[in-house]
Amino acid sequence: MAKRRAAADGEGVLIATYFAPLAADAPGAFSLLDDCAALTPTPGHDLILKTDPIREGVHFFSDADAADIAWKALAVNVSDLVAKGARPVGYVMALSFPEEPSARWLKKFAAGLKAAQTAFGLTLLGGDTDRAPGPLSVAITAFGEVPAGKMVQRGTARVGDRVFVSGTLGDAALGLALVKRPLAAIEMRLLSHQCDFVMDRYDRPTPRVALAPLLLAHASASMDISDGLLKDAGRMADASGVALAMEFERLPLSDAMTRALAANAERMRDVVAHGDDYEVLFTVPEAGVATFVSAARALPFRMTEIGVVKKGAGAVIAGADGKPLVFDKSGYEHF
Amino acid sequence: MAKRRAAADGEGVLIATYFAPLAADAPGAFSLLDDCAALTPTPGHDLILKTDPIREGVHFFSDADAADIAWKALAVNVSDLVAKGARPVGYVMALSFPEEPSARWLKKFAAGLKAAQTAFGLTLLGGDTDRAPGPLSVAITAFGEVPAGKMVQRGTARVGDRVFVSGTLGDAALGLALVKRPLAAIEMRLLSHQCDFVMDRYDRPTPRVALAPLLLAHASASMDISDGLLKDAGRMADASGVALAMEFERLPLSDAMTRALAANAERMRDVVAHGDDYEVLFTVPEAGVATFVSAARALPFRMTEIGVVKKGAGAVIAGADGKPLVFDKSGYEHF
């Protein structure tokens, strides 16, 4: 058979060198030599789709490490899939560069993607690269699978269900503060390893892949909290036609956040009203809580009950005095 | 059951007003109220995936009609699906606005998407909108279906196969020239309706949806020619490890291009080396040509045999004198 080759133009060479190795495990990616990818769905399953681009200046800084940019671009999409109960399968990616990227940058970027793929269990299937004025943009569309009809929706929480959240809240907000100003560590009273931890939480959010099967089995509603707990809980409440009543005292905090909060109570805002957490907010019917909690013990991250679903509307987080916490801005606004 | 509502934030209102109606036919789009979409694949079929964003200043002008931008954003992706033999099914879309778009712009944009959806036979499944500095960007990932394993690849042309192309070539190049400078019509000697025709070919490329089943049944290799015939034929040749030998005299031209070419022979370059055609280049084994040609008569657009697959490498278009046409630049360069 004749030997197949990549196109000998700029885009072809770039793809063959840096991106084709990331697609090696997917036969339907055709080594990125074709115009489209083919994905063979598992019989009896729905494909879950998410597209969430990230851009320099909005989602990351111009001095961000290329490997971190790649990781985050994939993580923000996989986080949504996982919150729907899906097993990540693959992704396509459109890269837009304001200028021709350096080989060093591309090598790091590809390494970051490779690390994220391995951690999250999915594979590059196809993509597009071009040059356009404006900020560097990484637009990923990710695919996951759930048994047919089983996607865990955000609008299906029911009165009486218990509200849970994965991991810890607000760490990425501290990480962002440190990325902007390293000396902020002093007023936060963070130890050195805590600084590393919160910056890692900002740069490399970890989708809760292992949680997905438990959500399928036990959750009544679920979503990831990329725009902050209060705002996203409000969205779940709106979509479900219920109220979510939570308590600040029950929210899961890392050691780092506990210290930062002791130093400055205004950090409460970072816990409930900052974006970038990429944890999962979900509800479990009361009758299923014990079974769920027992199953969740095997997970390598925390799972915390933080409130209850009630009749009414909106999301409320009560402070230590029982009164609702109010902030001037409840979470990240896209417009 | 409690009434479900869209989130009452800027992004939620925007989506509910302008985009949710476009997703009304897809139950898995959940009225765009959820974080992900679910797509139930037809049993025994592969999903074909394509992501190709368009950006202001690169793929369209800042004064372009919002409806045309929307149409083109969808068309460039569907064109690729169709060239692979796929039936278009759905798409997700990420919109990035440099500033808050006006209601008038959004209404037109949504109308253009609706028209394109109807023409191409697919439905909005989900998406993302945000504000970011830089040009307006419309990033669509489109999905189609083919029977499992049947995607028509670009790298499977065989020596002896005949080379075909759909429609007519170079019209979009004339359209672009008119968009840039209306008075170019005079030197092109175009009649008024021909000006409309070529501008429409530039603004509203029409994916050859009806061709897809015939490609599945008859084509050995196929791809769309978004970057110009000569360049994309070269890619097919490279990917297949063969040579594509074509003749300029056989290339299908519209009446408009025939006039423009008579007025200025340098327009040959527009026929073979300009992007934006969005026609399909494909090969048919010699033994299947008669059957294919007979079946293709039912199509509402032209199908033309323009050359043959030979041993060797690269794509060549011979001029009237039998010598290969050579251009300083063979097609659109992304880098």
XYZ file of C-alpha atoms in Angstrom:
670
model
C 0.000 0.000 0.000
C 1.161 3.497 -0.734
C 2.599 5.350 2.207
C 0.295 8.000 3.609
C 1.742 11.303 4.606
C 0.714 14.444 6.384
C 0.244 17.515 4.221
C 3.569 19.348 3.852
C 2.165 22.756 4.762
C 2.592 24.700 8.001
C -0.565 23.452 9.653
C 0.095 19.851 8.557
C 3.618 19.789 9.989
C 2.506 21.369 13.255
C -0.266 18.821 13.719
C 1.859 15.817 12.794
C 4.678 16.823 15.149
C 2.861 17.948 18.272
C -0.715 16.717 18.179
C -0.878 13.438 16.261
C 0.863 11.560 19.140
C -2.028 12.628 21.400
C -4.481 10.901 19.072
C -2.532 7.670 18.697
C -4.934 5.619 20.836
C -8.056 6.552 18.860
C -8.417 4.730 15.520
C -11.208 7.157 14.556
C -8.781 10.072 14.780
C -7.003 8.746 11.648
C -3.702 10.102 13.040
C -5.221 13.596 12.504
C -4.612 13.134 8.765
C -8.261 13.481 7.806
C -10.755 16.355 7.872
C -13.063 14.779 10.434
C -12.872 12.224 13.211
C -15.088 9.183 13.671
C -16.287 8.117 17.089
C -17.923 4.734 17.580
C -20.338 5.091 20.500
C -20.763 2.258 22.965
C -24.101 0.586 22.145
C -26.902 1.660 24.476
C -25.154 4.842 25.506
C -25.773 8.544 24.954
C -22.941 10.829 24.040
C -22.600 13.799 26.421
C -21.265 16.970 24.802
C -19.590 20.058 26.233
C -17.890 23.022 24.602
C -16.181 25.600 26.786
C -13.299 27.588 25.271
C -10.642 29.332 27.343
C -8.857 32.514 26.324
C -5.793 34.429 27.395
C -6.679 37.430 29.515
C -10.014 35.929 30.581
C -9.288 32.393 31.751
C -5.512 32.506 32.093
C -2.688 35.032 32.191
C -0.277 35.783 29.379
C 2.626 34.392 31.439
C 0.836 31.106 32.229
C 2.774 27.907 31.662
C 1.734 26.295 28.379
C 1.297 22.908 30.073
C -1.067 24.451 32.635
C -3.095 26.196 29.904
C -3.534 22.867 28.139
C -4.488 21.058 31.337
C -7.048 23.688 32.296
C -8.558 23.844 28.798
C -9.319 20.141 28.995
C -10.199 20.107 32.713
C -12.952 22.725 32.482
C -14.752 20.644 29.863
C -14.214 17.266 31.506
C -15.449 18.705 34.804
C -18.845 19.335 33.189
C -19.008 15.855 31.686
C -18.166 14.220 34.994
C -20.810 16.251 36.824
C -23.373 14.771 34.420
C -22.290 11.243 35.370
C -20.397 10.711 32.126
C -17.235 8.735 31.469
C -14.870 10.972 29.427
C -14.147 9.510 25.988
C -12.541 12.045 23.663
C -12.248 15.647 22.544
C -11.657 17.894 19.584
C -9.704 21.130 19.900
C -9.521 24.366 17.912
C -6.419 26.450 18.606
C -6.158 30.065 17.549
C -2.760 31.726 17.823
C -2.188 35.456 17.488
C 1.287 34.628 16.173
C 3.190 31.514 15.207
C 3.848 29.619 18.450
C 7.384 28.551 19.362
C 8.451 24.924 19.351
C 9.113 25.180 23.086
C 5.611 26.437 23.756
C 4.032 23.745 21.596
C 6.059 20.995 23.246
C 4.957 22.107 26.698
C 1.370 22.557 25.599
C 1.270 19.049 24.114
C 2.836 17.636 27.292
C 0.145 19.321 29.389
C -2.568 17.850 27.192
C -0.962 14.422 27.419
C -0.865 14.598 31.222
C -4.489 15.724 31.384
C -5.647 13.060 28.910
C -3.975 10.382 30.989
C -5.402 11.725 34.244
C -8.953 12.086 32.904
C -9.031 9.060 30.592
C -9.783 10.546 27.198
C -8.081 11.042 23.838
C -7.649 13.764 21.234
C -9.826 12.975 18.211
C -9.368 15.953 15.913
C -9.058 19.682 15.660
C -8.132 22.801 13.875
C -5.355 25.356 14.203
C -5.229 28.815 12.727
C -3.821 32.258 13.229
C -6.103 35.114 14.089
C -5.626 38.475 15.762
C -6.688 38.615 19.406
C -5.870 36.501 22.436
C -4.646 32.917 22.341
C -7.748 30.743 22.366
C -8.083 27.046 23.161
C -11.559 25.794 22.263
C -12.189 22.223 23.306
C -15.355 20.228 22.741
C -15.327 17.121 24.937
C -17.338 13.924 24.707
C -18.401 11.494 27.370
C -20.773 8.583 27.618
C -23.637 7.636 29.922
C -26.114 4.775 29.637
C -28.943 5.978 27.364
C -31.220 8.516 29.039
C -29.201 8.600 32.258
C -27.450 11.997 32.067
C -27.710 13.599 35.507
C -29.404 16.943 34.921
C -29.175 20.161 36.926
C -32.943 20.695 36.939
C -34.049 17.547 38.745
C -33.402 18.297 42.423
C -36.448 17.503 44.577
C -37.675 18.883 47.870
C -36.129 16.885 50.711
C -33.008 15.876 48.783
C -29.693 16.491 50.525
C -27.138 18.824 48.965
C -23.533 17.626 48.594
C -20.320 19.076 47.264
C -17.051 17.380 46.308
C -13.569 18.417 47.417
C -12.944 21.780 49.087
C -14.112 25.268 48.159
C -12.327 28.517 47.429
C -8.784 27.204 47.040
C -8.550 28.429 43.456
C -9.473 31.938 44.606
C -6.485 31.917 46.952
C -4.336 30.500 44.157
C -5.409 33.293 41.850
C -4.599 35.894 44.515
C -1.092 34.421 44.779
C -0.628 34.267 41.011
C -1.450 37.966 40.899
C 0.651 38.909 43.934
C 3.026 36.389 45.582
C 3.249 38.465 48.782
C -0.466 37.944 49.405
C 0.744 34.702 51.054
C 1.856 36.768 54.051
C -1.516 38.275 54.870
C -3.177 34.894 54.174
C -0.692 33.305 56.641
C -0.167 30.395 54.254
C 2.674 27.921 54.741
C 4.878 27.207 51.770
C 3.244 23.885 50.866
C -0.171 25.526 51.184
C 0.863 28.156 48.656
C 1.823 25.382 46.259
C -1.470 23.626 46.933
C -3.731 26.600 46.211
C -1.781 27.667 43.124
C -2.077 24.126 41.838
C -5.797 24.230 42.506
C -5.981 27.358 40.328
C -3.658 26.174 37.558
C -4.634 22.517 37.440
C -8.236 21.929 38.483
C -8.941 18.219 38.782
C -12.246 16.981 37.387
C -13.761 14.445 39.783
C -13.730 11.594 37.272
C -14.119 8.879 39.914
C -17.303 10.522 41.180
C -19.198 10.090 37.884
C -20.418 6.494 38.411
C -21.656 7.389 41.907
C -23.589 10.347 40.527
C -25.227 8.038 37.989
C -26.208 5.647 40.737
C -27.233 8.039 43.521
C -27.644 11.702 42.496
C -30.984 13.316 41.657
C -29.348 16.440 40.173
C -25.782 17.575 39.551
C -23.609 20.304 38.025
C -20.077 21.571 38.351
C -19.479 24.854 40.152
C -17.183 26.719 37.806
C -18.798 30.099 38.614
C -18.890 29.799 42.420
C -21.080 27.790 44.782
C -23.689 30.472 45.474
C -24.305 31.380 41.863
C -24.290 27.821 40.567
C -26.492 26.581 43.417
C -28.892 29.371 42.399
C -28.885 27.989 38.871
C -29.646 24.492 40.126
C -32.470 25.890 42.269
C -33.894 27.877 39.319
C -33.650 24.945 36.930
C -35.268 22.593 39.443
C -37.958 25.011 40.661
C -36.838 24.568 44.291
C -34.714 26.294 46.908
C -31.273 25.155 48.053
C -30.587 25.911 51.708
C -26.948 25.539 52.742
C -24.872 26.438 55.789
C -21.462 28.084 55.657
C -20.278 26.153 58.712
C -20.716 22.883 56.825
C -18.764 23.896 53.717
C -15.591 21.839 53.160
C -12.435 23.909 53.514
C -8.810 23.002 52.939
C -6.227 23.684 55.639
C -5.033 26.570 53.501
C -8.477 28.164 53.341
C -9.036 27.586 57.051
C -5.874 29.606 57.784
C -6.682 32.322 55.261
C -10.182 32.637 56.677
C -8.878 32.903 60.239
C -6.622 35.734 59.076
C -9.366 37.531 57.202
C -13.073 36.701 57.479
C -13.734 38.419 54.150
C -12.263 35.341 52.496
C -15.752 33.834 53.002
C -16.515 35.441 49.704
C -13.779 33.359 48.051
C -15.347 30.205 49.450
C -18.838 30.774 48.099
C -18.698 33.399 45.354
C -15.511 32.891 43.345
C -15.280 30.833 40.181
C -12.680 28.236 39.221
C -13.499 25.623 41.868
C -14.546 22.905 39.408
C -16.038 20.841 42.177
C -19.357 19.041 41.782
C -22.570 20.248 43.436
C -25.219 17.551 43.569
C -28.295 16.346 45.392
C -29.106 12.900 46.747
C -32.616 11.777 47.766
C -32.789 11.400 51.553
C -33.480 7.673 51.358
C -30.274 7.134 49.370
C -27.895 9.219 51.473
C -26.552 6.422 53.677
C -25.812 4.155 50.704
C -24.182 7.007 48.829
C -22.026 8.104 51.749
C -20.863 4.560 52.239
C -19.955 4.168 48.559
C -18.235 7.576 48.514
C -15.770 6.530 51.214
C -13.721 4.797 48.520
C -13.154 8.075 46.673
C -9.759 9.798 47.009
C -11.364 13.166 47.774
C -13.860 14.568 50.249
C -17.619 14.452 49.884
C -19.588 16.764 52.184
C -23.278 17.224 52.908
C -23.825 20.996 52.993
C -27.583 21.520 52.979
C -31.043 20.478 51.915
C -33.512 21.101 49.085
C -36.626 23.007 50.160
C -39.766 24.430 48.639
C -39.235 27.921 47.315
C -36.724 29.559 45.022
C -33.051 30.478 44.947
C -29.968 29.406 46.845
C -29.151 30.566 50.347
C -26.033 29.989 52.425
C -26.655 30.747 56.089
C -23.852 32.202 58.196
C -23.010 31.184 61.769
C -25.805 33.512 62.975
C -28.337 31.730 60.770
C -28.754 34.770 58.512
C -28.163 34.434 54.741
C -24.762 35.552 53.500
C -25.084 38.381 50.975
C -22.411 39.541 48.560
C -22.415 42.431 46.135
C -21.708 39.970 43.334
C -22.580 36.330 43.794
C -20.199 34.756 41.295
C -18.386 35.053 38.019
C -20.371 37.043 35.431
C -19.810 36.308 31.754
C -21.725 39.428 30.684
C -43.916 19.454 38.871
C -42.117 22.645 39.746
C -41.616 25.025 36.871
C -38.086 25.061 35.522
C -36.539 28.352 34.619
C -33.467 29.639 32.899
C -30.872 31.267 35.126
C -31.683 34.957 35.556
C -28.184 36.160 34.717
C -26.968 37.840 31.535
C -25.798 34.671 29.830
C -28.953 32.769 30.828
C -31.298 35.418 29.433
C -29.340 35.686 26.212
C -29.436 31.930 25.676
C -33.114 31.541 26.547
C -34.172 34.373 24.232
C -32.097 33.822 21.131
C -30.681 30.317 21.171
C -33.064 27.982 23.006
C -35.585 28.129 20.105
C -32.875 26.701 17.835
C -32.584 23.664 20.109
C -36.316 23.016 20.420
C -36.260 19.896 18.223
C -33.518 18.113 20.179
C -34.697 16.569 23.475
C -31.033 16.034 24.461
C -30.430 19.795 24.322
C -32.632 20.192 27.439
C -33.756 23.605 26.118
C -30.122 24.732 26.719
C -30.923 24.809 30.450
C -28.288 22.255 31.385
C -24.484 22.265 31.355
C -24.116 19.559 28.739
C -26.132 18.086 25.891
C -26.961 14.422 25.354
C -26.941 12.897 21.898
C -28.413 9.449 21.319
C -26.524 7.938 18.392
C -28.361 5.797 15.857
C -27.416 2.169 16.608
C -24.768 0.808 14.250
C -23.491 4.250 13.316
C -20.307 6.204 13.937
C -20.459 9.815 14.936
C -18.413 12.079 12.641
C -16.919 15.138 14.347
C -15.689 18.442 13.006
C -14.576 21.645 14.710
C -13.734 24.688 12.594
C -14.152 28.123 14.187
C -14.562 31.330 12.184
C -13.342 34.737 13.295
C -13.906 38.324 12.277
C -11.049 39.673 10.210
C -9.981 36.202 9.080
C -13.119 34.453 7.837
C -15.519 37.382 7.551
C -15.470 41.180 7.552
C -16.526 43.416 10.414
C -19.461 44.734 8.346
C -20.743 41.253 7.457
C -24.436 40.583 7.976
C -24.980 38.658 11.215
C -27.224 36.142 9.449
C -24.487 35.434 6.890
C -21.864 35.007 9.638
C -24.106 32.445 11.319
C -24.819 30.604 8.073
C -21.140 30.433 7.158
C -20.062 29.319 10.631
C -22.352 26.314 10.340
C -21.760 25.705 6.628
C -17.970 25.361 6.876
C -18.384 22.578 9.427
C -21.274 20.784 7.728
C -19.343 20.882 4.444
C -16.653 18.712 6.030
C -19.182 16.247 7.465
C -20.933 15.890 4.132
C -17.641 15.278 2.306
C -17.116 12.318 4.653
C -20.468 10.833 3.636
C -22.140 11.840 6.889
C -25.707 12.901 7.531
C -25.610 16.106 9.652
C -27.217 15.613 13.063
C -26.392 18.433 15.455
C -23.863 20.996 16.653
C -22.595 22.860 19.679
C -21.420 26.464 19.463
C -19.126 28.692 21.501
C -19.587 32.402 20.887
C -17.052 34.962 22.022
C -18.028 38.610 21.818
C -15.574 41.500 22.225
C -18.507 43.537 23.576
C -22.122 42.906 24.487
C -23.947 42.225 21.214
C -27.056 44.213 20.313
C -30.513 42.640 20.258
C -30.714 43.390 16.539
C -27.453 41.588 15.856
C -28.470 38.572 17.955
C -31.861 38.330 16.261
C -30.270 38.308 12.819
C -27.582 35.870 13.900
C -30.175 33.459 15.304
C -32.246 33.787 12.112
C -29.185 32.909 10.018
C -28.519 29.853 12.170
C -32.154 28.803 11.881
C -32.066 29.088 8.088
C -28.826 27.103 7.919
C -30.095 24.421 10.316
C -33.187 23.957 8.195
C -31.201 23.842 4.962
C -28.612 21.388 6.268
C -30.875 19.288 8.497
C -29.286 19.607 11.933
C -30.064 21.150 15.309
C -28.323 23.188 17.980
C -27.500 20.973 20.970
C -25.589 23.223 23.337
C -23.008 25.917 23.664
C -21.263 28.628 25.519
C -21.162 32.402 25.276
C -18.655 34.739 26.819
C -16.987 38.077 26.417
C -13.330 38.258 25.572
C -11.095 40.853 23.983
C -10.260 40.220 20.344
C -12.351 39.511 17.268
C -15.858 38.071 17.308
C -15.443 34.310 17.202
C -17.995 31.644 16.334
C -16.669 28.187 17.165
C -18.939 25.389 16.044
C -18.368 21.677 16.533
C -20.705 19.712 14.270
C -21.785 16.084 14.425
C -22.915 13.752 11.675
C -23.537 10.052 11.348
C -22.347 7.329 8.992
C -22.879 3.567 9.179
C -20.137 2.171 11.447
C -16.710 2.163 9.806
C -17.932 3.818 6.606
C -16.524 7.360 6.894
C -15.127 8.301 3.491
C -11.496 9.214 4.138
C -9.217 11.542 2.220
C -6.330 9.063 2.168
C -7.959 6.204 0.276
C -7.784 7.278 -3.371
C -6.363 4.510 -5.595
C -4.471 4.573 -8.857
C -6.978 4.475 -11.723
C -9.813 6.130 -9.778
C -11.504 9.068 -11.466
C -11.455 12.492 -9.826
C -14.728 14.397 -9.448
C -15.771 17.743 -8.043
C -19.203 19.064 -7.094
C -20.697 22.393 -8.162
C -18.570 25.109 -9.741
C -15.181 26.522 -8.754
C -13.920 29.982 -7.960
C -17.253 31.780 -7.538
C -16.520 32.667 -3.919
C -13.260 34.311 -5.016
C -15.228 36.604 -7.334
C -17.729 37.221 -4.558
C -14.946 38.203 -2.183
C -13.494 40.588 -4.794
C -16.917 42.260 -5.042
C -17.353 42.410 -1.272
C -14.030 44.233 -1.085
C -14.697 46.521 -4.070
C -18.152 46.675 -5.753
C -16.726 48.280 -8.902
C -14.670 45.161 -9.577
C -17.885 43.974 -11.290
C -17.061 46.235 -14.228
C -13.693 44.687 -15.049
C -15.150 41.210 -14.448
C -17.947 42.082 -16.915
C -20.501 40.511 -14.580
C -24.227 41.031 -15.087
C -26.235 42.141 -12.086
C -27.661 38.697 -11.266
C -24.159 37.228 -11.605
C -22.888 39.695 -9.011
C -25.626 38.512 -6.655
C -24.767 34.904 -7.410
C -21.044 35.152 -6.654
C -21.543 37.252 -3.522
C -24.029 34.670 -2.323
C -21.473 31.950 -3.028
C -19.028 33.830 -0.795
C -21.468 34.742 1.973
C -23.587 31.593 2.021
C -21.638 28.522 0.917
C -23.955 25.551 0.539
C -22.724 22.221 1.859
C -23.627 19.473 -0.604
C -25.804 17.556 1.841
C -27.588 15.532 -0.856
C -24.238 14.248 -2.124
C -23.336 12.457 1.129
C -25.252 9.193 0.522
C -23.732 8.926 -2.968
C -20.245 9.386 -1.548
C -20.917 6.575 0.928
C -22.059 4.320 -1.905
C -19.546 5.196 -4.633
C -16.533 7.273 -3.526
C -13.125 5.785 -2.707
C -11.871 9.053 -1.126
C -13.360 12.470 -0.441
C -12.747 15.868 1.174
C -14.117 19.370 0.903
C -12.026 22.026 -0.820
C -12.171 24.912 1.593
C -8.564 25.941 0.853
C -8.684 25.764 -2.952
C -8.729 22.837 -5.405
C -4.986 22.667 -6.069
C -3.944 22.722 -2.438
C -6.635 20.345 -1.208
C -6.083 17.947 -4.105
C -2.423 17.961 -3.068
C -3.493 16.983 0.437
C -5.611 14.128 -0.890
C -2.681 12.973 -3.036
C -0.283 13.140 -0.064
C -2.672 11.342 2.263
C -3.354 8.613 -0.322
C 0.248 8.232 -1.514
C -0.777 8.846 -5.130
C -0.860 11.652 -7.699
C -3.979 13.529 -8.829
C -3.820 14.637 -12.468
C -6.490 17.142 -13.469
C -7.148 19.376 -16.478
C -8.145 22.998 -16.242
C -10.364 22.701 -19.334
C -12.559 20.179 -17.536
C -13.104 22.242 -14.366
C -16.744 23.251 -13.830
C -17.270 27.009 -14.102
C -20.345 29.121 -13.520
C -21.523 31.575 -16.192
C -20.153 34.315 -13.965
C -16.686 32.781 -13.806
C -16.730 32.074 -17.541
C -17.284 35.787 -18.201
C -14.742 36.911 -15.626
C -12.172 34.509 -17.069
C -12.811 35.750 -20.613
C -12.189 39.284 -19.370
C -9.022 38.365 -17.484
C -7.213 35.032 -17.839
C -5.515 35.591 -14.478
C -8.799 34.625 -12.857
C -7.635 31.024 -13.429
C -5.939 31.444 -10.109
C -9.319 32.095 -8.473
C -10.635 28.857 -9.953
C -7.917 26.575 -8.622
C -6.079 28.344 -5.830
C -8.579 30.368 -3.804
C -10.299 29.113 -0.679
C -13.971 29.333 0.260
C -15.381 27.062 -2.439
C -16.761 24.425 -0.040
C -17.303 22.017 -2.884
C -16.474 18.320 -2.571
C -13.425 16.733 -4.230
C -13.732 12.969 -4.452
C -12.589 9.907 -6.329
C -14.639 7.061 -7.768
C -13.164 3.704 -8.849
C -13.288 3.401 -12.648
C -15.666 0.425 -12.543
C -18.186 2.451 -10.526
C -18.172 5.655 -12.557
C -21.156 4.883 -14.806
C -23.370 3.876 -11.891
C -22.311 6.941 -9.913
C -22.867 9.354 -12.795
C -26.296 7.909 -13.353
C -27.228 8.250 -9.661
C -25.776 11.778 -9.509
C -28.183 13.021 -12.215
C -30.857 13.339 -9.537
C -28.756 15.904 -7.613
C -29.697 19.576 -7.860
C -26.099 20.615 -8.589
C -23.390 19.705 -11.059
C -20.990 16.783 -10.753
C -17.945 16.891 -12.994
C -15.158 14.421 -13.762
C -11.976 16.496 -13.778
C -9.096 14.028 -13.775
C -7.616 10.711 -12.785
C -5.546 9.212 -9.966
C -2.049 8.141 -11.053
C 1.079 6.683 -9.527
C 3.346 9.337 -8.113
C 2.892 12.247 -5.761
C 1.183 15.617 -5.644
C -1.638 17.281 -7.508
C -1.290 18.745 -10.975
C -3.751 20.763 -13.023
C -2.729 20.871 -16.688
C -3.491 23.983 -18.723
C -4.772 24.024 -22.308
C -1.178 23.470 -23.508
C -0.851 20.346 -21.380
C 1.659 21.993 -19.037
C 1.007 22.137 -15.288
C -0.396 25.401 -13.976
C 1.903 26.949 -11.393
C 0.996 29.673 -8.922
C 3.146 31.530 -6.445
C 0.811 30.352 -3.699
C -1.352 27.309 -4.229
C -4.130 28.017 -1.756
C -5.103 29.516 1.566
C -2.334 29.270 4.172
C -3.287 29.078 7.846
C 0.305 29.683 8.923
